[in-house]
Amino acid sequence: MAILRICHFPDDPVLRQNAKRVSAIDSSIQRLIDDMIKTMQEANGVGLAAPQVGVPLRVIVIQMPGGQPMAIINPEIVERTGEQEVTEGCLSVPGYIGEIKRSAQVIVKGRDRQGKRIKIKADGLMAEALEHETDHLNGVLYIDHVESRDKLHQVERPIVPECEHR
Ligand code: NI
């Protein structure tokens, strides 16, 4: 497993691309998932999307604090309900956190790393992470959801884990 370079806004245009669906879950996708998990763990993130490591494919990995890492291929948010106010950061936007609104609950469909269809119902931090990472696949960053400049804050630590709650 390799630790991959994390792309940064605004220097890496891949972060603004619409990522392509994965058509075949082959060994290159398995290797990408392994490397993304390693990279996420090394950065203390709770999630990572393939465009963040320069790969414009619809693959995300998520690991809740104290939980096991999981990968979702071609994730689609099929239902969003409620609202939660969160303070979020992103490994691709180091040095900042922002106050934004996310859905309180989401239902996501996709495939796991074995190619099996999965359906995940989540709330709280998991719902936030699923929205944050799926946004990355559409070229959207959390800063796009920050409604005003006073809700975006500079932080001293240069790297803020993906979707960290404070
Ligand atoms: Ni992010």
PDB file of C-alpha atoms and ligand atoms in Angstrom, residues 52 90-91 132 136 162, ligand 1:
ATOM      1  CA  GLN A  52      -8.419  13.998  -3.917  1.00  0.00           C
ATOM      2  CA  CYS A  90     -11.219  19.013   4.061  1.00  0.00           C
ATOM      3  CA  LEU A  91      -7.804  17.483   3.462  1.00  0.00           C
ATOM      4  CA  HIS A 132     -18.867  15.444   1.726  1.00  0.00           C
ATOM      5  CA  HIS A 136     -16.019  15.504  -4.243  1.00  0.00           C
ATOM      6  CA  GLU A 162     -11.797  15.510   6.360  1.00  0.00           C
TER       7      GLU A 162
HETATM    8 NI    NI B   1     -12.838  16.735   1.423  1.00  0.00          NI
END
